[in-house]
Tab-separated table of C-alpha atoms in Angstrom:
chain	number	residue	atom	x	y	z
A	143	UNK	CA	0.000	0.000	0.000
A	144	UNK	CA	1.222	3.461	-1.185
A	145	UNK	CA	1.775	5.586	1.750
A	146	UNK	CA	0.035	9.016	1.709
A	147	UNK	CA	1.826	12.088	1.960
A	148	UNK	CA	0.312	14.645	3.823
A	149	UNK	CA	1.244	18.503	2.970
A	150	UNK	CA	0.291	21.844	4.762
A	151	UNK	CA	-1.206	24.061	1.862
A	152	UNK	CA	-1.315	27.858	3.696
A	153	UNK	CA	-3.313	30.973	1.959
A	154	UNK	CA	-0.134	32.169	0.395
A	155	UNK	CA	1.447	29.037	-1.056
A	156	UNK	CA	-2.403	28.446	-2.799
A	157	UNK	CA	-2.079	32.073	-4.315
A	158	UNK	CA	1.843	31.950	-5.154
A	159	UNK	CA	0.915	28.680	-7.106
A	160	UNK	CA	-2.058	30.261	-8.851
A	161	UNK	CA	0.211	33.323	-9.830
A	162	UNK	CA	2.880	30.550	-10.906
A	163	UNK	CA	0.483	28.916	-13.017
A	164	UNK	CA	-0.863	31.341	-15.165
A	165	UNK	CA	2.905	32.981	-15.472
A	166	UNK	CA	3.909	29.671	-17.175
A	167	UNK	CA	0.910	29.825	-19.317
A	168	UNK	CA	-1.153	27.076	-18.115
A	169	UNK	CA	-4.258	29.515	-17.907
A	170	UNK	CA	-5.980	30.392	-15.162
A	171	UNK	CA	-8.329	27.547	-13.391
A	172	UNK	CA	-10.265	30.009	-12.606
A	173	UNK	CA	-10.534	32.183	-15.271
A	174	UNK	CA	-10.527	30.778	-18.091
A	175	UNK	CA	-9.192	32.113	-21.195
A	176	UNK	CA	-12.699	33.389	-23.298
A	177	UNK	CA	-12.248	30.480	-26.132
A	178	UNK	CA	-12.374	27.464	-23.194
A	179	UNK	CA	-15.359	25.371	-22.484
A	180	UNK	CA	-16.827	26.181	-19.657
A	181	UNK	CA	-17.293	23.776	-16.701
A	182	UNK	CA	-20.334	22.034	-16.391
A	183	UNK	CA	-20.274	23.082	-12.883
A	184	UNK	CA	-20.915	26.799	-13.660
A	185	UNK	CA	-19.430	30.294	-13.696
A	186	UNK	CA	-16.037	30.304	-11.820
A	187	UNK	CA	-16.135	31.008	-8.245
A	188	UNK	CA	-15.355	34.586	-7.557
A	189	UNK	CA	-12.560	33.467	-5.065
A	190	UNK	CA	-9.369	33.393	-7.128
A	191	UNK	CA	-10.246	36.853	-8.593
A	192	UNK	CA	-8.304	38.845	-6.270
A	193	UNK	CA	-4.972	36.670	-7.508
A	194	UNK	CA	-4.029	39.619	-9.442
A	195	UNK	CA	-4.230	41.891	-6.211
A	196	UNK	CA	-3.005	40.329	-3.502
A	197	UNK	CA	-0.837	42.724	-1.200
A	198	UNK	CA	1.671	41.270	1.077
A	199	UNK	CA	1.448	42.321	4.530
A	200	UNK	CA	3.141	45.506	5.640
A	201	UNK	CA	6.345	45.078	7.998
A	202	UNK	CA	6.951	47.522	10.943
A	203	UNK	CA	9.723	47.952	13.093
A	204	UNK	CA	9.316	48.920	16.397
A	205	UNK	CA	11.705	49.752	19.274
A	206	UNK	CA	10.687	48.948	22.574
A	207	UNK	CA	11.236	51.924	25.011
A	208	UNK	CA	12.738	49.840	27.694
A	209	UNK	CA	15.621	47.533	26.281
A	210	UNK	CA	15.968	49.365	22.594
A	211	UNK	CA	16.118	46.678	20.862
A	212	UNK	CA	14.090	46.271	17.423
A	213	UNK	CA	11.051	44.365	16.784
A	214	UNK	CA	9.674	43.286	13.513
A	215	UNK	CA	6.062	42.859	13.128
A	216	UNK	CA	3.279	42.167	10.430
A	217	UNK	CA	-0.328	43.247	9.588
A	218	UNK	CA	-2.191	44.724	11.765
A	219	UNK	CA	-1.243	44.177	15.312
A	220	UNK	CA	-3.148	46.267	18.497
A	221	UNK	CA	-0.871	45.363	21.237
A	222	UNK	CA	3.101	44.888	21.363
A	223	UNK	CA	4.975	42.728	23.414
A	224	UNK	CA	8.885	43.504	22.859
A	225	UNK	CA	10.720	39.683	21.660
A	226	UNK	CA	13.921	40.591	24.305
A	227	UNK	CA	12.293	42.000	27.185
A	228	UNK	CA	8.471	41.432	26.814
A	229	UNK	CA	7.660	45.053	27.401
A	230	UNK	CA	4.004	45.819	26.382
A	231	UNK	CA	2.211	48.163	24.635
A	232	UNK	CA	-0.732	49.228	23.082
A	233	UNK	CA	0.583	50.013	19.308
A	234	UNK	CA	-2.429	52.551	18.474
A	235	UNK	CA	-1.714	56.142	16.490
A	236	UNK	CA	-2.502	59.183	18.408
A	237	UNK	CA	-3.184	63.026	17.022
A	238	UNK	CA	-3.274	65.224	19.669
A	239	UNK	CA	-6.103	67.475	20.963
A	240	UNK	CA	-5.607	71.378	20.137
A	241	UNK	CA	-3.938	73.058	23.307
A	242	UNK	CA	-1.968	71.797	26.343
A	243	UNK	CA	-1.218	68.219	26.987
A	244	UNK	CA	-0.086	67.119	30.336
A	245	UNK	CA	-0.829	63.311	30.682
A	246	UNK	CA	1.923	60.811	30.219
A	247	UNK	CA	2.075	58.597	27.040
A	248	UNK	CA	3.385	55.434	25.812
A	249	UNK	CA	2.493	54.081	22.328
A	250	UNK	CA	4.087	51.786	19.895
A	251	UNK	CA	3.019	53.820	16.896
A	252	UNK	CA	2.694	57.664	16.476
A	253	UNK	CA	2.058	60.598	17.892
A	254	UNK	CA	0.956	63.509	16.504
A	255	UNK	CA	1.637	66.981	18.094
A	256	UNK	CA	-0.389	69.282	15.411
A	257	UNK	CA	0.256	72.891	14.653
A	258	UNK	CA	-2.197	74.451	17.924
A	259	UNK	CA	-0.932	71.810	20.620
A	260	UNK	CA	1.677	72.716	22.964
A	261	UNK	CA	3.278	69.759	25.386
A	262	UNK	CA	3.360	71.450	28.730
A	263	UNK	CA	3.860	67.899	30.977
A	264	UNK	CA	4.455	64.528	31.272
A	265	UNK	CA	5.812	61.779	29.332
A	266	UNK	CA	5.235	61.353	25.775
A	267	UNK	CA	7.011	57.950	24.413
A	268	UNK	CA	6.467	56.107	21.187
A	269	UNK	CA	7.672	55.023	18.444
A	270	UNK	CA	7.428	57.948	15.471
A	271	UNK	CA	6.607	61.174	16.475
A	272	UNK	CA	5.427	64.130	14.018
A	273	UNK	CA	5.850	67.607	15.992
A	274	UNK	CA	4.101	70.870	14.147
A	275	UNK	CA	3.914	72.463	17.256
A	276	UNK	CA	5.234	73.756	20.666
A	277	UNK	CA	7.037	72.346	23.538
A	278	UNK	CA	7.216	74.081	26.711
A	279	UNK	CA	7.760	71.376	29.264
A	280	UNK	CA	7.513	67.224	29.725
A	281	UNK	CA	9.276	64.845	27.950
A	282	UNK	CA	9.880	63.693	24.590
A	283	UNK	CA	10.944	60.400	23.509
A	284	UNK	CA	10.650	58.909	19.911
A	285	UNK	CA	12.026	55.486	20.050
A	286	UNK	CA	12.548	55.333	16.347
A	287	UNK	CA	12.033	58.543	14.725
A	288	UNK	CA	11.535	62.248	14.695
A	289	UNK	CA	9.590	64.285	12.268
A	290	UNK	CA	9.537	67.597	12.639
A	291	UNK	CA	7.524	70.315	10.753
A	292	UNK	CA	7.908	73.399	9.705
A	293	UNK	CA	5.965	75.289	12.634
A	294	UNK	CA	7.779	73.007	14.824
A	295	UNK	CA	9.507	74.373	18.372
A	296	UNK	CA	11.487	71.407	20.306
A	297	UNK	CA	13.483	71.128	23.282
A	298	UNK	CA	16.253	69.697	23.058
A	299	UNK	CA	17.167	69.105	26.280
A	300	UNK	CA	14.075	67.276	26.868
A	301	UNK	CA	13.991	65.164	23.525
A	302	UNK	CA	15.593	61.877	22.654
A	303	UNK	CA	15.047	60.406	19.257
A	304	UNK	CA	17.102	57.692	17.333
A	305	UNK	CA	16.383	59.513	14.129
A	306	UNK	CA	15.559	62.371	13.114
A	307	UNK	CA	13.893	64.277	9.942
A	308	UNK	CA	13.244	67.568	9.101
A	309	UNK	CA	10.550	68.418	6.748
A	310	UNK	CA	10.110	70.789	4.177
A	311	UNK	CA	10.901	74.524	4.823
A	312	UNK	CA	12.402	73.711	8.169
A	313	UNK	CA	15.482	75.568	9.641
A	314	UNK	CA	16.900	73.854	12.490
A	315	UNK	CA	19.992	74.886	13.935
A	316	UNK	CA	20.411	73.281	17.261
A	317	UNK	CA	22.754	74.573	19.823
A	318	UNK	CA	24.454	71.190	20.587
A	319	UNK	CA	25.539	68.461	18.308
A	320	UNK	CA	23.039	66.011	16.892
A	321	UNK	CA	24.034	62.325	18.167
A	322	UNK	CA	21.578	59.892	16.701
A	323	UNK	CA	21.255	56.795	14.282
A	324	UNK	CA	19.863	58.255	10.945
A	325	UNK	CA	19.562	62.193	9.553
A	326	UNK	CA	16.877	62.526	6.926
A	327	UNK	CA	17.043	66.218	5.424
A	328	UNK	CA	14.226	67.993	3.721
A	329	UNK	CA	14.686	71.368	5.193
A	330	UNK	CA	17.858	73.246	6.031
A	331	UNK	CA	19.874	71.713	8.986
A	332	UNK	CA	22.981	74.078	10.091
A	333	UNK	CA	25.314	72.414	12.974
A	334	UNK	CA	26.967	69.636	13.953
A	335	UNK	CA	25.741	66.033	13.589
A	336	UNK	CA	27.496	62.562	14.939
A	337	UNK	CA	25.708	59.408	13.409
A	338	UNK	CA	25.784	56.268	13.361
A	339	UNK	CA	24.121	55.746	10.348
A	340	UNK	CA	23.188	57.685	7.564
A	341	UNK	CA	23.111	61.555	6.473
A	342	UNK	CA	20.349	61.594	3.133
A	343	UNK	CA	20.280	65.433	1.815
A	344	UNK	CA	17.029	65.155	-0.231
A	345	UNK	CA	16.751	67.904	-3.246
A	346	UNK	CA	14.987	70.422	-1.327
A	347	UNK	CA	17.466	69.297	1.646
A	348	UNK	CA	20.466	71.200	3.186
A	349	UNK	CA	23.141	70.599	5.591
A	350	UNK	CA	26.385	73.033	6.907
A	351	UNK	CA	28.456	72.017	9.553
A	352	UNK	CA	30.212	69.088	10.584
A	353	UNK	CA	29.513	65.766	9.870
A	354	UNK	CA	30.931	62.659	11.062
A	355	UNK	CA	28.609	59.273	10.116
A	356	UNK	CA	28.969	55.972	8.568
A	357	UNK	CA	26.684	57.005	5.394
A	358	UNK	CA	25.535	59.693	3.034
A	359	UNK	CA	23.840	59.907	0.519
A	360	UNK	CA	22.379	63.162	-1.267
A	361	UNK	CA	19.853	63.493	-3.954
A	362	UNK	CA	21.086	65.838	-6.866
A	363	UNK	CA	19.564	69.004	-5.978
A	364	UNK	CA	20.791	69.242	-1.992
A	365	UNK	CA	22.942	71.138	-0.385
A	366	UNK	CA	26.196	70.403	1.471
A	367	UNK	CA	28.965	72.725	3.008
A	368	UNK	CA	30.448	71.102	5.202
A	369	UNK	CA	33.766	68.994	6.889
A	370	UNK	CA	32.385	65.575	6.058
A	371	UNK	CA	33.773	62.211	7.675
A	372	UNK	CA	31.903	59.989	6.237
A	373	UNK	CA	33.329	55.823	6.586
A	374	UNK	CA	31.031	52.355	6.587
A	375	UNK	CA	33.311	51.719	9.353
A	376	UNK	CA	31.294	53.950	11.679
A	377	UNK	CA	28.349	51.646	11.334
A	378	UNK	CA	27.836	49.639	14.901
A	379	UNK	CA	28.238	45.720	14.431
A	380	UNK	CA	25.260	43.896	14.027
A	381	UNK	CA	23.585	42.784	17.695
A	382	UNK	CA	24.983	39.347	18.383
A	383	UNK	CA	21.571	36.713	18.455
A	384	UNK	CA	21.676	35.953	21.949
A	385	UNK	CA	22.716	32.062	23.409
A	386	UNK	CA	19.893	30.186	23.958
A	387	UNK	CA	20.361	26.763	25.425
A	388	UNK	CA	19.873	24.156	22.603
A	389	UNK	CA	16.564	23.114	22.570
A	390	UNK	CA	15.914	19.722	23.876
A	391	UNK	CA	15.912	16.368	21.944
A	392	UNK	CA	12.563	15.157	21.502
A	393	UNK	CA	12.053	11.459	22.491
A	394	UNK	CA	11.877	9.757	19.422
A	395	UNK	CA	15.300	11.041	18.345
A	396	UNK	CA	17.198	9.824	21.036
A	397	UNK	CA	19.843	7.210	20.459
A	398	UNK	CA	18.844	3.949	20.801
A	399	UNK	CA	21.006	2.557	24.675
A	400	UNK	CA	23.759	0.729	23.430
A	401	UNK	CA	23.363	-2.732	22.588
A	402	UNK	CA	25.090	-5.212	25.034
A	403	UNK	CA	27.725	-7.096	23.355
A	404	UNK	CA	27.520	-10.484	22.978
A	405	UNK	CA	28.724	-12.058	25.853
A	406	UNK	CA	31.617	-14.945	24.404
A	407	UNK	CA	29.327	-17.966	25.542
A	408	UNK	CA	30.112	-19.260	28.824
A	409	UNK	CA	32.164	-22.272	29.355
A	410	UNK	CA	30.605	-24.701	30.639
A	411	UNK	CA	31.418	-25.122	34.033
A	412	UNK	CA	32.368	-28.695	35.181
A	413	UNK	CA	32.428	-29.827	31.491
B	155	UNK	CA	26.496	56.238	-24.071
B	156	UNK	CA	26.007	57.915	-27.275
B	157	UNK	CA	28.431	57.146	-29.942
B	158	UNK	CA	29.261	60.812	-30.367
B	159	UNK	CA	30.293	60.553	-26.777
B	160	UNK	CA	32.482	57.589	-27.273
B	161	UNK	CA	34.661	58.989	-30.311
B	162	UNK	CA	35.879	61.815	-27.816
B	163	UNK	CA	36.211	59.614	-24.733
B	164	UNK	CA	40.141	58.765	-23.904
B	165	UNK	CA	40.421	55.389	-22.108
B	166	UNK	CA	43.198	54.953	-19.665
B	167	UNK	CA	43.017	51.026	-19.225
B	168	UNK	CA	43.642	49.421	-15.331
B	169	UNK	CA	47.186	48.244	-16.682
B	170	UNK	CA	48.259	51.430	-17.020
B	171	UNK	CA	49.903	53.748	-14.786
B	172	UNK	CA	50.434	57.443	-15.246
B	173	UNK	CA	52.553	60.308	-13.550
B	174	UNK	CA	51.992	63.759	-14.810
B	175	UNK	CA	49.461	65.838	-15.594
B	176	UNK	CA	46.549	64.185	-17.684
B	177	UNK	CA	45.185	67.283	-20.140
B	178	UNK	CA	42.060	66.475	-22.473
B	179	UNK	CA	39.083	68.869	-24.232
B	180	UNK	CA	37.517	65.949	-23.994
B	181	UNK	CA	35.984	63.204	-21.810
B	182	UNK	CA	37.730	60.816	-20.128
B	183	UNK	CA	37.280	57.121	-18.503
B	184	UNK	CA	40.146	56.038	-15.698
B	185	UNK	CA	40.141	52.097	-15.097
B	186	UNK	CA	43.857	52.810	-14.324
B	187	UNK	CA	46.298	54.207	-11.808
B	188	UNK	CA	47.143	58.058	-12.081
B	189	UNK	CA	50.014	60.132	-9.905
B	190	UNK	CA	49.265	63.692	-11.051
B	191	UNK	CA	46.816	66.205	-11.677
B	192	UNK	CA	43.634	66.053	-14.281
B	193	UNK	CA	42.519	68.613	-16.416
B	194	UNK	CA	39.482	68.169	-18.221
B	195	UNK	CA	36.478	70.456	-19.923
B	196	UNK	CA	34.566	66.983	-20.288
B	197	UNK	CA	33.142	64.575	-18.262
B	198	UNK	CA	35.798	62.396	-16.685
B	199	UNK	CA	34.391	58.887	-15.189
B	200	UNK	CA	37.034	57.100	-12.648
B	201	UNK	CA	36.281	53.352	-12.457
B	202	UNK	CA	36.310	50.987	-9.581
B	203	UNK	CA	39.491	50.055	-10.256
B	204	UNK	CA	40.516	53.471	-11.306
B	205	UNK	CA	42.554	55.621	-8.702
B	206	UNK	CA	43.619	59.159	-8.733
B	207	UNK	CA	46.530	60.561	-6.599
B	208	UNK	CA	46.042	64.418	-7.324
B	209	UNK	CA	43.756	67.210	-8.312
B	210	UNK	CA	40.929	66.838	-10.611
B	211	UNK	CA	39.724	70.572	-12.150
B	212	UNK	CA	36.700	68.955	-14.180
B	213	UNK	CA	33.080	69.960	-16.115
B	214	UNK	CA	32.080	66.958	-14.095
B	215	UNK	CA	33.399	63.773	-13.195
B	216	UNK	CA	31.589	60.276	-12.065
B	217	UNK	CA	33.901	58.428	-8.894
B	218	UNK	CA	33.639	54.679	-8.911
B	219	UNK	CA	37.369	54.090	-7.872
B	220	UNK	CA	39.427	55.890	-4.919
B	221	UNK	CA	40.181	59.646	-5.366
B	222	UNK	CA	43.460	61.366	-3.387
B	223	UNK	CA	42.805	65.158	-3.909
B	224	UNK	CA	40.600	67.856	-4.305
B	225	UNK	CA	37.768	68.021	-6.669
B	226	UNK	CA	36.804	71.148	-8.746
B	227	UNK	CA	34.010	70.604	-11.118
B	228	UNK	CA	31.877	73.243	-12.820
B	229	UNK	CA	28.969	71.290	-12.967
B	230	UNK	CA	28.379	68.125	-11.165
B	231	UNK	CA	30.057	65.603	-8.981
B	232	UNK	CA	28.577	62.017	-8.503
B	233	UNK	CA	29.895	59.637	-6.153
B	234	UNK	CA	29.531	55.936	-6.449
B	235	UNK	CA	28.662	53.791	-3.585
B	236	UNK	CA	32.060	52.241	-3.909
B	237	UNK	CA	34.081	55.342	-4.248
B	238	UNK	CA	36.475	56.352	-1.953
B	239	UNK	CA	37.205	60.311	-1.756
B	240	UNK	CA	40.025	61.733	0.749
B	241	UNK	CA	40.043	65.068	0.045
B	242	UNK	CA	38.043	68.208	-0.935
B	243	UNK	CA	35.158	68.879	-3.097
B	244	UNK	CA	33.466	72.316	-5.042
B	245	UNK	CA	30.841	71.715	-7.037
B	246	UNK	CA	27.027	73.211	-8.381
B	247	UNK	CA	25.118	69.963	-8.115
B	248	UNK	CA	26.464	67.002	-6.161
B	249	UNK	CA	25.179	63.178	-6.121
B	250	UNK	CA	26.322	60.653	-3.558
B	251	UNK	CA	25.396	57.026	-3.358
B	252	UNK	CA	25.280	55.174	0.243
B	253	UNK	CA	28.262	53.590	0.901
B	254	UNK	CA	30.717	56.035	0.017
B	255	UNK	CA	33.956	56.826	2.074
B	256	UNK	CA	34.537	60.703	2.079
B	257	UNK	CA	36.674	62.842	4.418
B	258	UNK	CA	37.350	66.313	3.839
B	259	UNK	CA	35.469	69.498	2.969
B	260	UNK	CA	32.784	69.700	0.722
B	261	UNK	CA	30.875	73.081	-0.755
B	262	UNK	CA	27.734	72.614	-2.974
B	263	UNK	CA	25.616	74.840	-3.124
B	264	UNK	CA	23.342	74.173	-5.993
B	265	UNK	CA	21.329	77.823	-5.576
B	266	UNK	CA	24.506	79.625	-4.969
B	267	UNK	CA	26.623	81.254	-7.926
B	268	UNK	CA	27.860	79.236	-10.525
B	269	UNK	CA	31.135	77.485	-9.742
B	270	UNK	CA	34.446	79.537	-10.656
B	271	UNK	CA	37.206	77.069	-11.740
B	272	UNK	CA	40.637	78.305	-10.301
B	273	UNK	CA	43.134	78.778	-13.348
B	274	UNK	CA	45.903	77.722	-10.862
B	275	UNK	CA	46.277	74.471	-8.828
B	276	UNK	CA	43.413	74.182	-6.100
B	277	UNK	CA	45.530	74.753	-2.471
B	278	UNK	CA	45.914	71.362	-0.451
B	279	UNK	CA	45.923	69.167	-3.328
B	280	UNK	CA	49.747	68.095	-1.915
B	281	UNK	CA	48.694	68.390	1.897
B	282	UNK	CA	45.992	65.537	1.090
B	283	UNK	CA	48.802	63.034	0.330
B	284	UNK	CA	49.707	62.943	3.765
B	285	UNK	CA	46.600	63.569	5.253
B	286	UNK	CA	45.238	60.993	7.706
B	287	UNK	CA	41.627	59.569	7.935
B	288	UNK	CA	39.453	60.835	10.379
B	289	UNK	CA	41.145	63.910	10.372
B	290	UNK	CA	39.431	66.243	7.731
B	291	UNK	CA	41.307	69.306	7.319
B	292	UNK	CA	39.814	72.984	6.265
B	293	UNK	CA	39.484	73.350	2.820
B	294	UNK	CA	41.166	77.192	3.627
B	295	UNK	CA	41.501	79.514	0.682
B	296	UNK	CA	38.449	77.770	-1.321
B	297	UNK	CA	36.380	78.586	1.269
B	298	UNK	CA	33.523	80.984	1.348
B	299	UNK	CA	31.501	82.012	3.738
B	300	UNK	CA	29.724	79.679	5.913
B	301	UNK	CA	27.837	80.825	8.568
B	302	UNK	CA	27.275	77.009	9.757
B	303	UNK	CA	30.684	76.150	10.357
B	304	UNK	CA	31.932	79.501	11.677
B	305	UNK	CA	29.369	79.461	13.974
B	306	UNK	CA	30.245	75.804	15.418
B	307	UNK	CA	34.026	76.710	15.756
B	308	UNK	CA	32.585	79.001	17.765
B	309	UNK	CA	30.782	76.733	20.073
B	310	UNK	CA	33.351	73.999	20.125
């Protein structure tokens, strides 16, 4: 008797082989090409219509506030729960109300700080922040990134992001060097930056100072005066995965106990 | 590439090795080693195994390869991911790819004025050959006014 194979057949893998089969020309099963017979069973089923369309998940990275280590995740997602440290957090988006804001905050996804809304307390964390408007007091952490608009009026002392971008028509020219991961230019930045990642000048982007990072790269178009040290070699290793114990044998693939040898048969005693 | 483009297009090959000054009207493609300064009213393109040791006063030059020197061009300077620039540049329109190693000084200023060629050797273009990495030195007579930098002198 034949022995039956058995094979787990996921959405995906159904769709890829679909997309697979009417790239090599074997038609579509289920739509056929207008000349074919049609099935006696009726019009195709409406299912494989959306072959055409099908849109892979979106990834996100996310950086957990408490160990700073990234996360990847897919699709949509409402709460986080960091892989290293198993920090959690809601991971909604939040625009915030016109005037002052007080209350503490911790999101995985991002904040919005709009033109008319000042931060005068607390303890904003998340993951992206956008800032149009003021800040007079509280704190500011963007685990991941900082956008800031044009009508935008940090403090620096207060603020920590990992990277930051300006957007159009912004002038930023902070009083202290910029220490960060990434240094995404759209507006005009004038001072001195220390990264560990990249420098991108877009067209409408600008940058004077000093500059010492691992990368740049600048779009034809920006602008860049400036005493540039610019090596790969600046780039921080890659975190190390960390040593897990090897996972445990499961029973069936233990070694067999040794087989006794054979025993040279006994002499006969008395013989 | 046009084959207009090719007819005037010298082609110093990666076996050979020149010291001097390279002069051309023309363009020019470096796959080889050259000790000396270029001069060119083209486009000059240095390959990836192309390296200059010198001063490049250029309409606009392409780095694949490893550049020792300053870098005049009128019009446009594009930098490979796999170049390797120690020295200064002065351009109207600059391009860089990730992945590029670049120390020294750099002025670009696409809305500025129009970028004035010096008739005479750019200053430093010596100094570079014994300059060390990590240490990017002022680019010093080339420079114009930058309210950026003076200011951070300043602070620091």
């Amino acid at each position: 008797m034949a022995s039956k194979k058995t094979k787990v057949v996921d959405g995906f893998t159904a769709i890829r082989a679909a997309q697979e089969a009417a790239r090599h020309g074997r038609g579509d099963p289920v739509r056929p090409e207008p000349g074919a017979e049609k099935s006696a069973a009726g019009p195709p089923s409406k299912a494989g219509s959306r072959v055409g369309r099908t849109v892979m998940p979106t990834k996100r990275e996310i950086i957990c506030p408490e160990c700073g280590l990234p996360t990847e995740i897919t699709g949509k997602v409402q709460l986080f729960v960091c892989n290293h440290c198993r920090h959690r957090m809601k991971l909604q988006d939040v625009e915030m109300p016109e005037g002052d804001w007080k209350d503490d905050l911790e999101v995985g996804g991002t904040v919005i700080v709009p033109t008319n809304a000042t931060l005068a307390g607390g303890k904003i964390t998340a993951n992206d922040i956008v800032l149009q408007g003021k800040m007079n007091g509280g704190e500011v952490r963007a685990c991941r990134r900082l956008t800031m608009g044009a009508d935008a009026k940090p403090d620096w002392v207060r603020l920590k992001t990992l990277d930051l971008e300006l957007g159009a028509g912004v002038n930023l020219t902070p009083g202290k060097p910029i220490e960060g991961r990434h240094l995404n230019l759209h507006g005009k930045f004038s001072g001195n930056a220390i990264l560990t990642g990249t420098l991108t000048v877009h067209a409408d982007g600008d940058f004077s100072g000093k500059l010492r990072a691992a990368g740049l790269q600048v779009e034809e178009g920006g602008g860049l005066r400036a005493q540039l040290d610019v090596k790969p070699e600046y780039a921080p290793p890659p975190p190390k995965p960390k040593n897990r114990p090897p996972p445990k044998r499961p029973s069936k693939l233990r070694e067999p106990p040794p087989k006794a040898r054979p025993s040279e048969p006994r002499k006969k005693e008395g013989s | 590439m046009s084959d207009a483009d090719n007819q005037t297009r010298s082609i110093i090959s990666s076996e050979v090795e020149i010291i001097g000054t390279v002069k051309t009207s023309g363009s020019i493609q470096i796959e080889g080693r050259v000790e000396g300064e270029i001069l060119s009213e083209g486009d000059v393109l240095l390959g990836k195994s192309g390296s200059v040791k010198g001063n490049l006063r250029v309409n606009s030059v392409t780095v694949a390869g490893t550049i020792q020197g300053n870098i005049q061009a009128k019009d446009r300077i594009e930098l490979k991911s796999t170049a390797r620039l120690l020295g200064d540049i002065k351009s109207k329109r600059l391009a860089v790819e990730d992945g590029v190693t670049f120390v020294g000084n750099s002025e670009v200023n696409p809305t500025g004025q129009p970028i004035k060629i010096d008739e005479e050797a750019p200053r430093g273009g010596s100094d570079n050959e014994g300059r060390k990495e990590g240490q990017p030195q002022p680019q010093g007579g080339n420079q114009q006014g930058n309210p950026g930098q003076q200011g951070q002198q300043g602070r620091k």
